[in-house]
mmCIF file of C-alpha atoms in Angstrom:
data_model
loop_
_atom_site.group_PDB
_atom_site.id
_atom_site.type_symbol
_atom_site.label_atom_id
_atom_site.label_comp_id
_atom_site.label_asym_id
_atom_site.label_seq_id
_atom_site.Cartn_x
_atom_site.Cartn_y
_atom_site.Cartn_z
ATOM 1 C CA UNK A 21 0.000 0.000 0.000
ATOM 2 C CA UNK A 22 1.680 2.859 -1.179
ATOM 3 C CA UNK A 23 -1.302 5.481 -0.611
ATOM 4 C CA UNK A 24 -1.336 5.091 3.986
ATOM 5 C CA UNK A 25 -1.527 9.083 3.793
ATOM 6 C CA UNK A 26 -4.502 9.659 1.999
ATOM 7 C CA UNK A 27 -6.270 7.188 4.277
ATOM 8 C CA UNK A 28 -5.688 9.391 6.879
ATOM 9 C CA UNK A 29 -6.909 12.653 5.118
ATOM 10 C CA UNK A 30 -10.143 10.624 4.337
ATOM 11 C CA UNK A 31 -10.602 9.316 7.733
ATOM 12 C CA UNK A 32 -10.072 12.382 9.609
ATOM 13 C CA UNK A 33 -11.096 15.167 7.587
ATOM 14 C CA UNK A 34 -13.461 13.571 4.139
ATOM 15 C CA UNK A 35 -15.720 11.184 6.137
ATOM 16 C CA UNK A 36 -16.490 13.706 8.985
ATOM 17 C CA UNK A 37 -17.293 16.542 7.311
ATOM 18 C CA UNK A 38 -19.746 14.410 4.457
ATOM 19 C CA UNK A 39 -21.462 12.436 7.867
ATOM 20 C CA UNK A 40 -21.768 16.470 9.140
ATOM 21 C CA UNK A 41 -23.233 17.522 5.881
ATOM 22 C CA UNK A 42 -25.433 14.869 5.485
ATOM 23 C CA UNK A 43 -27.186 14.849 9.036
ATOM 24 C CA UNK A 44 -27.415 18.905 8.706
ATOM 25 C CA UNK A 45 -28.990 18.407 5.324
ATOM 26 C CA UNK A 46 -31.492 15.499 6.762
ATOM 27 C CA UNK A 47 -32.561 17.880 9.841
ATOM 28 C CA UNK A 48 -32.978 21.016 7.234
ATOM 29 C CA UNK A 49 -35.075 18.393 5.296
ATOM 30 C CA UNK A 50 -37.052 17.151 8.451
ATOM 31 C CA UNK A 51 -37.337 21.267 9.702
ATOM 32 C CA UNK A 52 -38.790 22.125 6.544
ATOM 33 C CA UNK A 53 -41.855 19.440 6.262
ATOM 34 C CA UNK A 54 -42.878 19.942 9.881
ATOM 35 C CA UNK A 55 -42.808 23.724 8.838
ATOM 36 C CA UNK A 56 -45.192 23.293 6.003
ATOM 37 C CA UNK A 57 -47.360 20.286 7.984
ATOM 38 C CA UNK A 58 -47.411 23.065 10.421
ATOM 39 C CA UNK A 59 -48.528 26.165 8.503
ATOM 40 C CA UNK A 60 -51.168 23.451 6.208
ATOM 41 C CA UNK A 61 -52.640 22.690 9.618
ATOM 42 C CA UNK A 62 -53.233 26.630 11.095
ATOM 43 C CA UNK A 63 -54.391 27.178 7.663
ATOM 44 C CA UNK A 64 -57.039 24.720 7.088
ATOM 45 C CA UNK A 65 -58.316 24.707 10.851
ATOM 46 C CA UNK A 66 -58.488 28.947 9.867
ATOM 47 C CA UNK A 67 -60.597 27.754 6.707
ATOM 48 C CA UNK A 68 -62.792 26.065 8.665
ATOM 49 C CA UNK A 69 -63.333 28.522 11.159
ATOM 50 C CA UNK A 70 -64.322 30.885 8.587
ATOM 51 C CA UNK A 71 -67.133 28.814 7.567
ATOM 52 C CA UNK A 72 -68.637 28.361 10.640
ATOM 53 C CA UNK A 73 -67.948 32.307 11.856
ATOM 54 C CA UNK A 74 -71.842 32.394 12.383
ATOM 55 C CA UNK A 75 -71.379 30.420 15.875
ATOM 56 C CA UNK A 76 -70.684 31.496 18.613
ATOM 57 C CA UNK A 77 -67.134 32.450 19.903
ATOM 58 C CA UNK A 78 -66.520 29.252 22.057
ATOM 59 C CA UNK A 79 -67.969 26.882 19.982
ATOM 60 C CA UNK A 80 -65.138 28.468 16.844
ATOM 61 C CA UNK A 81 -62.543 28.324 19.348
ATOM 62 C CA UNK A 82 -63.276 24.624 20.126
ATOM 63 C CA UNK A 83 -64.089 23.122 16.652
ATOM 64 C CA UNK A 84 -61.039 24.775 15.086
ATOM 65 C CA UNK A 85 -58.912 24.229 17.453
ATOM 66 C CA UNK A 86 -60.599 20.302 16.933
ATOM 67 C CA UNK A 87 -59.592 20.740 13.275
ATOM 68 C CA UNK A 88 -56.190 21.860 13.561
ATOM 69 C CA UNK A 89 -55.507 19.317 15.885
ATOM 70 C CA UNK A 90 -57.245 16.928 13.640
ATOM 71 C CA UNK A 91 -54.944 17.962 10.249
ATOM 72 C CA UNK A 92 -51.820 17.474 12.471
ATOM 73 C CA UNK A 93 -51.971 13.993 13.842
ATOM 74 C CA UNK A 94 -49.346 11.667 13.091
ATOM 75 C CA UNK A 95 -47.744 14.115 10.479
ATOM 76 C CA UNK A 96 -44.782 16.041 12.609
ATOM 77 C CA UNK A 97 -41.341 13.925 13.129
ATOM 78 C CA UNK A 98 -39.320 14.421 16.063
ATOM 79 C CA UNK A 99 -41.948 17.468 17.073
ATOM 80 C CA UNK A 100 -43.212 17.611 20.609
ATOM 81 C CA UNK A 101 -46.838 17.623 21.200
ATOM 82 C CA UNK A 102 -47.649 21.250 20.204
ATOM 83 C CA UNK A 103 -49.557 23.924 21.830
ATOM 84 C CA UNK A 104 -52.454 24.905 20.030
ATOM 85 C CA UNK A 105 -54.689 28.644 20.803
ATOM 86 C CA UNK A 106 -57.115 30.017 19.178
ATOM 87 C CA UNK A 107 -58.894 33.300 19.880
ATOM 88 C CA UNK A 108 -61.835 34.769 18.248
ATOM 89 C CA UNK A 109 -62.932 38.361 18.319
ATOM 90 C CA UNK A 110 -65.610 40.297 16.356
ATOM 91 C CA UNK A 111 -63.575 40.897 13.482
ATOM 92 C CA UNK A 112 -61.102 38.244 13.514
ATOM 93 C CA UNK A 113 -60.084 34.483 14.330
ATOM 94 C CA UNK A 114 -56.212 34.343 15.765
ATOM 95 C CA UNK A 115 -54.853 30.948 15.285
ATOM 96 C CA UNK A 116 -51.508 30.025 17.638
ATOM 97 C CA UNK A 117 -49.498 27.297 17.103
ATOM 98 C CA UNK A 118 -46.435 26.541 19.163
ATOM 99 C CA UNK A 119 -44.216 23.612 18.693
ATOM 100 C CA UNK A 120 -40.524 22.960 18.743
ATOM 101 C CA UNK A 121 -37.903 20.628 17.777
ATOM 102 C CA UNK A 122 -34.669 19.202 18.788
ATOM 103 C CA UNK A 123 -31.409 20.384 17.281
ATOM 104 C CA UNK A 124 -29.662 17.947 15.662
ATOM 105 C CA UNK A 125 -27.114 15.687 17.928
ATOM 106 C CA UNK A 126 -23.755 16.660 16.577
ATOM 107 C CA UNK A 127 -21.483 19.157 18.465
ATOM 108 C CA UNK A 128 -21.085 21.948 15.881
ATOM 109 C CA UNK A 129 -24.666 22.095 15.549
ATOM 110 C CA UNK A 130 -25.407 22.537 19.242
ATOM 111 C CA UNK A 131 -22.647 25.709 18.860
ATOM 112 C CA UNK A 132 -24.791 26.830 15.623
ATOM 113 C CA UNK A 133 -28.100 27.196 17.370
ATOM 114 C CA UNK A 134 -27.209 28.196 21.234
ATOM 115 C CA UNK A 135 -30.341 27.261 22.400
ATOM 116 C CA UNK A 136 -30.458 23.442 20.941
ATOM 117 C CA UNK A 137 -33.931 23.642 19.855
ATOM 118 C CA UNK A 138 -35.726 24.840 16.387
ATOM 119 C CA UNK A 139 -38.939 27.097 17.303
ATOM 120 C CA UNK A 140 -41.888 26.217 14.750
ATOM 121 C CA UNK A 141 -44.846 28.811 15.910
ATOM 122 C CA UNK A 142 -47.008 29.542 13.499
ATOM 123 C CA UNK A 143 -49.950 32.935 14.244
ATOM 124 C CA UNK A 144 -52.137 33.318 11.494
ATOM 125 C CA UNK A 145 -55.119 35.672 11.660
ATOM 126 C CA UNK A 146 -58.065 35.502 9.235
ATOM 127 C CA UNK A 147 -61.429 37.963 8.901
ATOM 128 C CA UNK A 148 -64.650 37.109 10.800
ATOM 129 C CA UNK A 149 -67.110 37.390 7.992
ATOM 130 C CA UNK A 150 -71.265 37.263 8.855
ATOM 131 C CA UNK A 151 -73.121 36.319 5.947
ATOM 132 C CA UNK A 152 -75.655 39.206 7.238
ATOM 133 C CA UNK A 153 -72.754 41.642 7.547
ATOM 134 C CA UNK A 154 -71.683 40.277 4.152
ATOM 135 C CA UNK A 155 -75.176 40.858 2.726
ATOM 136 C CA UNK A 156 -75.365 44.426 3.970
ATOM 137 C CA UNK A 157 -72.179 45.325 2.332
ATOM 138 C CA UNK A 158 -73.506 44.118 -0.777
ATOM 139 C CA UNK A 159 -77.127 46.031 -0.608
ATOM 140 C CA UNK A 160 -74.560 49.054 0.508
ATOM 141 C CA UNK A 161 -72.577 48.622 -2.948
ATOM 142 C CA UNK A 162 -75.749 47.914 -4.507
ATOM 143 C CA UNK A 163 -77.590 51.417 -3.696
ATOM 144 C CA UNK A 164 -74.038 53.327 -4.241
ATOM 145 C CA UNK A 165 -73.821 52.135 -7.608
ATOM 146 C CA UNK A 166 -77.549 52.881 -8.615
ATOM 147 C CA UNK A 167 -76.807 56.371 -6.948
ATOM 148 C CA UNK A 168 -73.602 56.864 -9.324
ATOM 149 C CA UNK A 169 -76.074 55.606 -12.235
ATOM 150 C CA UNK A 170 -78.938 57.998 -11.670
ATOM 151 C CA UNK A 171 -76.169 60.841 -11.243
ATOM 152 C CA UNK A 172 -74.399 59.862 -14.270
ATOM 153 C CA UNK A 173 -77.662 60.119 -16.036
ATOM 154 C CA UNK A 174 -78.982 63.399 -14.819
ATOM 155 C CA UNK A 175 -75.782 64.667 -16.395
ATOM 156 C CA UNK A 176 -76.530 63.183 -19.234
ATOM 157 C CA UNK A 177 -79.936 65.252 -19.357
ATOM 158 C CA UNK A 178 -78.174 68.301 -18.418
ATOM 159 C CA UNK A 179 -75.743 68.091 -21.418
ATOM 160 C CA UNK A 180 -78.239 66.613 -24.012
ATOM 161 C CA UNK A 181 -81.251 68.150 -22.944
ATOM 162 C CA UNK A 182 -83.333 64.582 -23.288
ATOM 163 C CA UNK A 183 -82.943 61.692 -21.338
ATOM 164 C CA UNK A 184 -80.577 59.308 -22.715
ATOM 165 C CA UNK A 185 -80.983 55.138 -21.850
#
Protein backbone atom coordinates (compact mmCIF):
# COMPACT_ATOMS: atom_id res chain seq x y z
CA UNK A 1 0.00 0.00 0.00
CA UNK A 2 1.68 2.86 -1.18
CA UNK A 3 -1.30 5.48 -0.61
CA UNK A 4 -1.34 5.09 3.99
CA UNK A 5 -1.53 9.08 3.79
CA UNK A 6 -4.50 9.66 2.00
CA UNK A 7 -6.27 7.19 4.28
CA UNK A 8 -5.69 9.39 6.88
CA UNK A 9 -6.91 12.65 5.12
CA UNK A 10 -10.14 10.62 4.34
CA UNK A 11 -10.60 9.32 7.73
CA UNK A 12 -10.07 12.38 9.61
CA UNK A 13 -11.10 15.17 7.59
CA UNK A 14 -13.46 13.57 4.14
CA UNK A 15 -15.72 11.18 6.14
CA UNK A 16 -16.49 13.71 8.99
CA UNK A 17 -17.29 16.54 7.31
CA UNK A 18 -19.75 14.41 4.46
CA UNK A 19 -21.46 12.44 7.87
CA UNK A 20 -21.77 16.47 9.14
CA UNK A 21 -23.23 17.52 5.88
CA UNK A 22 -25.43 14.87 5.49
CA UNK A 23 -27.19 14.85 9.04
CA UNK A 24 -27.42 18.90 8.71
CA UNK A 25 -28.99 18.41 5.32
CA UNK A 26 -31.49 15.50 6.76
CA UNK A 27 -32.56 17.88 9.84
CA UNK A 28 -32.98 21.02 7.23
CA UNK A 29 -35.07 18.39 5.30
CA UNK A 30 -37.05 17.15 8.45
CA UNK A 31 -37.34 21.27 9.70
CA UNK A 32 -38.79 22.12 6.54
CA UNK A 33 -41.85 19.44 6.26
CA UNK A 34 -42.88 19.94 9.88
CA UNK A 35 -42.81 23.72 8.84
CA UNK A 36 -45.19 23.29 6.00
CA UNK A 37 -47.36 20.29 7.98
CA UNK A 38 -47.41 23.06 10.42
CA UNK A 39 -48.53 26.16 8.50
CA UNK A 40 -51.17 23.45 6.21
CA UNK A 41 -52.64 22.69 9.62
CA UNK A 42 -53.23 26.63 11.10
CA UNK A 43 -54.39 27.18 7.66
CA UNK A 44 -57.04 24.72 7.09
CA UNK A 45 -58.32 24.71 10.85
CA UNK A 46 -58.49 28.95 9.87
CA UNK A 47 -60.60 27.75 6.71
CA UNK A 48 -62.79 26.07 8.66
CA UNK A 49 -63.33 28.52 11.16
CA UNK A 50 -64.32 30.89 8.59
CA UNK A 51 -67.13 28.81 7.57
CA UNK A 52 -68.64 28.36 10.64
CA UNK A 53 -67.95 32.31 11.86
CA UNK A 54 -71.84 32.39 12.38
CA UNK A 55 -71.38 30.42 15.88
CA UNK A 56 -70.68 31.50 18.61
CA UNK A 57 -67.13 32.45 19.90
CA UNK A 58 -66.52 29.25 22.06
CA UNK A 59 -67.97 26.88 19.98
CA UNK A 60 -65.14 28.47 16.84
CA UNK A 61 -62.54 28.32 19.35
CA UNK A 62 -63.28 24.62 20.13
CA UNK A 63 -64.09 23.12 16.65
CA UNK A 64 -61.04 24.77 15.09
CA UNK A 65 -58.91 24.23 17.45
CA UNK A 66 -60.60 20.30 16.93
CA UNK A 67 -59.59 20.74 13.27
CA UNK A 68 -56.19 21.86 13.56
CA UNK A 69 -55.51 19.32 15.88
CA UNK A 70 -57.25 16.93 13.64
CA UNK A 71 -54.94 17.96 10.25
CA UNK A 72 -51.82 17.47 12.47
CA UNK A 73 -51.97 13.99 13.84
CA UNK A 74 -49.35 11.67 13.09
CA UNK A 75 -47.74 14.11 10.48
CA UNK A 76 -44.78 16.04 12.61
CA UNK A 77 -41.34 13.93 13.13
CA UNK A 78 -39.32 14.42 16.06
CA UNK A 79 -41.95 17.47 17.07
CA UNK A 80 -43.21 17.61 20.61
CA UNK A 81 -46.84 17.62 21.20
CA UNK A 82 -47.65 21.25 20.20
CA UNK A 83 -49.56 23.92 21.83
CA UNK A 84 -52.45 24.90 20.03
CA UNK A 85 -54.69 28.64 20.80
CA UNK A 86 -57.12 30.02 19.18
CA UNK A 87 -58.89 33.30 19.88
CA UNK A 88 -61.84 34.77 18.25
CA UNK A 89 -62.93 38.36 18.32
CA UNK A 90 -65.61 40.30 16.36
CA UNK A 91 -63.57 40.90 13.48
CA UNK A 92 -61.10 38.24 13.51
CA UNK A 93 -60.08 34.48 14.33
CA UNK A 94 -56.21 34.34 15.76
CA UNK A 95 -54.85 30.95 15.28
CA UNK A 96 -51.51 30.02 17.64
CA UNK A 97 -49.50 27.30 17.10
CA UNK A 98 -46.43 26.54 19.16
CA UNK A 99 -44.22 23.61 18.69
CA UNK A 100 -40.52 22.96 18.74
CA UNK A 101 -37.90 20.63 17.78
CA UNK A 102 -34.67 19.20 18.79
CA UNK A 103 -31.41 20.38 17.28
CA UNK A 104 -29.66 17.95 15.66
CA UNK A 105 -27.11 15.69 17.93
CA UNK A 106 -23.76 16.66 16.58
CA UNK A 107 -21.48 19.16 18.47
CA UNK A 108 -21.08 21.95 15.88
CA UNK A 109 -24.67 22.10 15.55
CA UNK A 110 -25.41 22.54 19.24
CA UNK A 111 -22.65 25.71 18.86
CA UNK A 112 -24.79 26.83 15.62
CA UNK A 113 -28.10 27.20 17.37
CA UNK A 114 -27.21 28.20 21.23
CA UNK A 115 -30.34 27.26 22.40
CA UNK A 116 -30.46 23.44 20.94
CA UNK A 117 -33.93 23.64 19.86
CA UNK A 118 -35.73 24.84 16.39
CA UNK A 119 -38.94 27.10 17.30
CA UNK A 120 -41.89 26.22 14.75
CA UNK A 121 -44.85 28.81 15.91
CA UNK A 122 -47.01 29.54 13.50
CA UNK A 123 -49.95 32.94 14.24
CA UNK A 124 -52.14 33.32 11.49
CA UNK A 125 -55.12 35.67 11.66
CA UNK A 126 -58.07 35.50 9.23
CA UNK A 127 -61.43 37.96 8.90
CA UNK A 128 -64.65 37.11 10.80
CA UNK A 129 -67.11 37.39 7.99
CA UNK A 130 -71.26 37.26 8.86
CA UNK A 131 -73.12 36.32 5.95
CA UNK A 132 -75.66 39.21 7.24
CA UNK A 133 -72.75 41.64 7.55
CA UNK A 134 -71.68 40.28 4.15
CA UNK A 135 -75.18 40.86 2.73
CA UNK A 136 -75.37 44.43 3.97
CA UNK A 137 -72.18 45.32 2.33
CA UNK A 138 -73.51 44.12 -0.78
CA UNK A 139 -77.13 46.03 -0.61
CA UNK A 140 -74.56 49.05 0.51
CA UNK A 141 -72.58 48.62 -2.95
CA UNK A 142 -75.75 47.91 -4.51
CA UNK A 143 -77.59 51.42 -3.70
CA UNK A 144 -74.04 53.33 -4.24
CA UNK A 145 -73.82 52.13 -7.61
CA UNK A 146 -77.55 52.88 -8.62
CA UNK A 147 -76.81 56.37 -6.95
CA UNK A 148 -73.60 56.86 -9.32
CA UNK A 149 -76.07 55.61 -12.24
CA UNK A 150 -78.94 58.00 -11.67
CA UNK A 151 -76.17 60.84 -11.24
CA UNK A 152 -74.40 59.86 -14.27
CA UNK A 153 -77.66 60.12 -16.04
CA UNK A 154 -78.98 63.40 -14.82
CA UNK A 155 -75.78 64.67 -16.40
CA UNK A 156 -76.53 63.18 -19.23
CA UNK A 157 -79.94 65.25 -19.36
CA UNK A 158 -78.17 68.30 -18.42
CA UNK A 159 -75.74 68.09 -21.42
CA UNK A 160 -78.24 66.61 -24.01
CA UNK A 161 -81.25 68.15 -22.94
CA UNK A 162 -83.33 64.58 -23.29
CA UNK A 163 -82.94 61.69 -21.34
CA UNK A 164 -80.58 59.31 -22.71
CA UNK A 165 -80.98 55.14 -21.85
Amino acid sequence: MRNKGMMTIEACVIIPISVFLSITILWIGILVYNRTAINYAVSGGLIYGEQIAEKDNETICREVKDKTAELLKDKLVLVEEPQITVSVQFGNIESELEAYMDSPPVPAMGAMFRSGTWDLGVTKKVRRERKAKVIRLIHRLDNAIEEKAEDNTEDNTEETGELSE
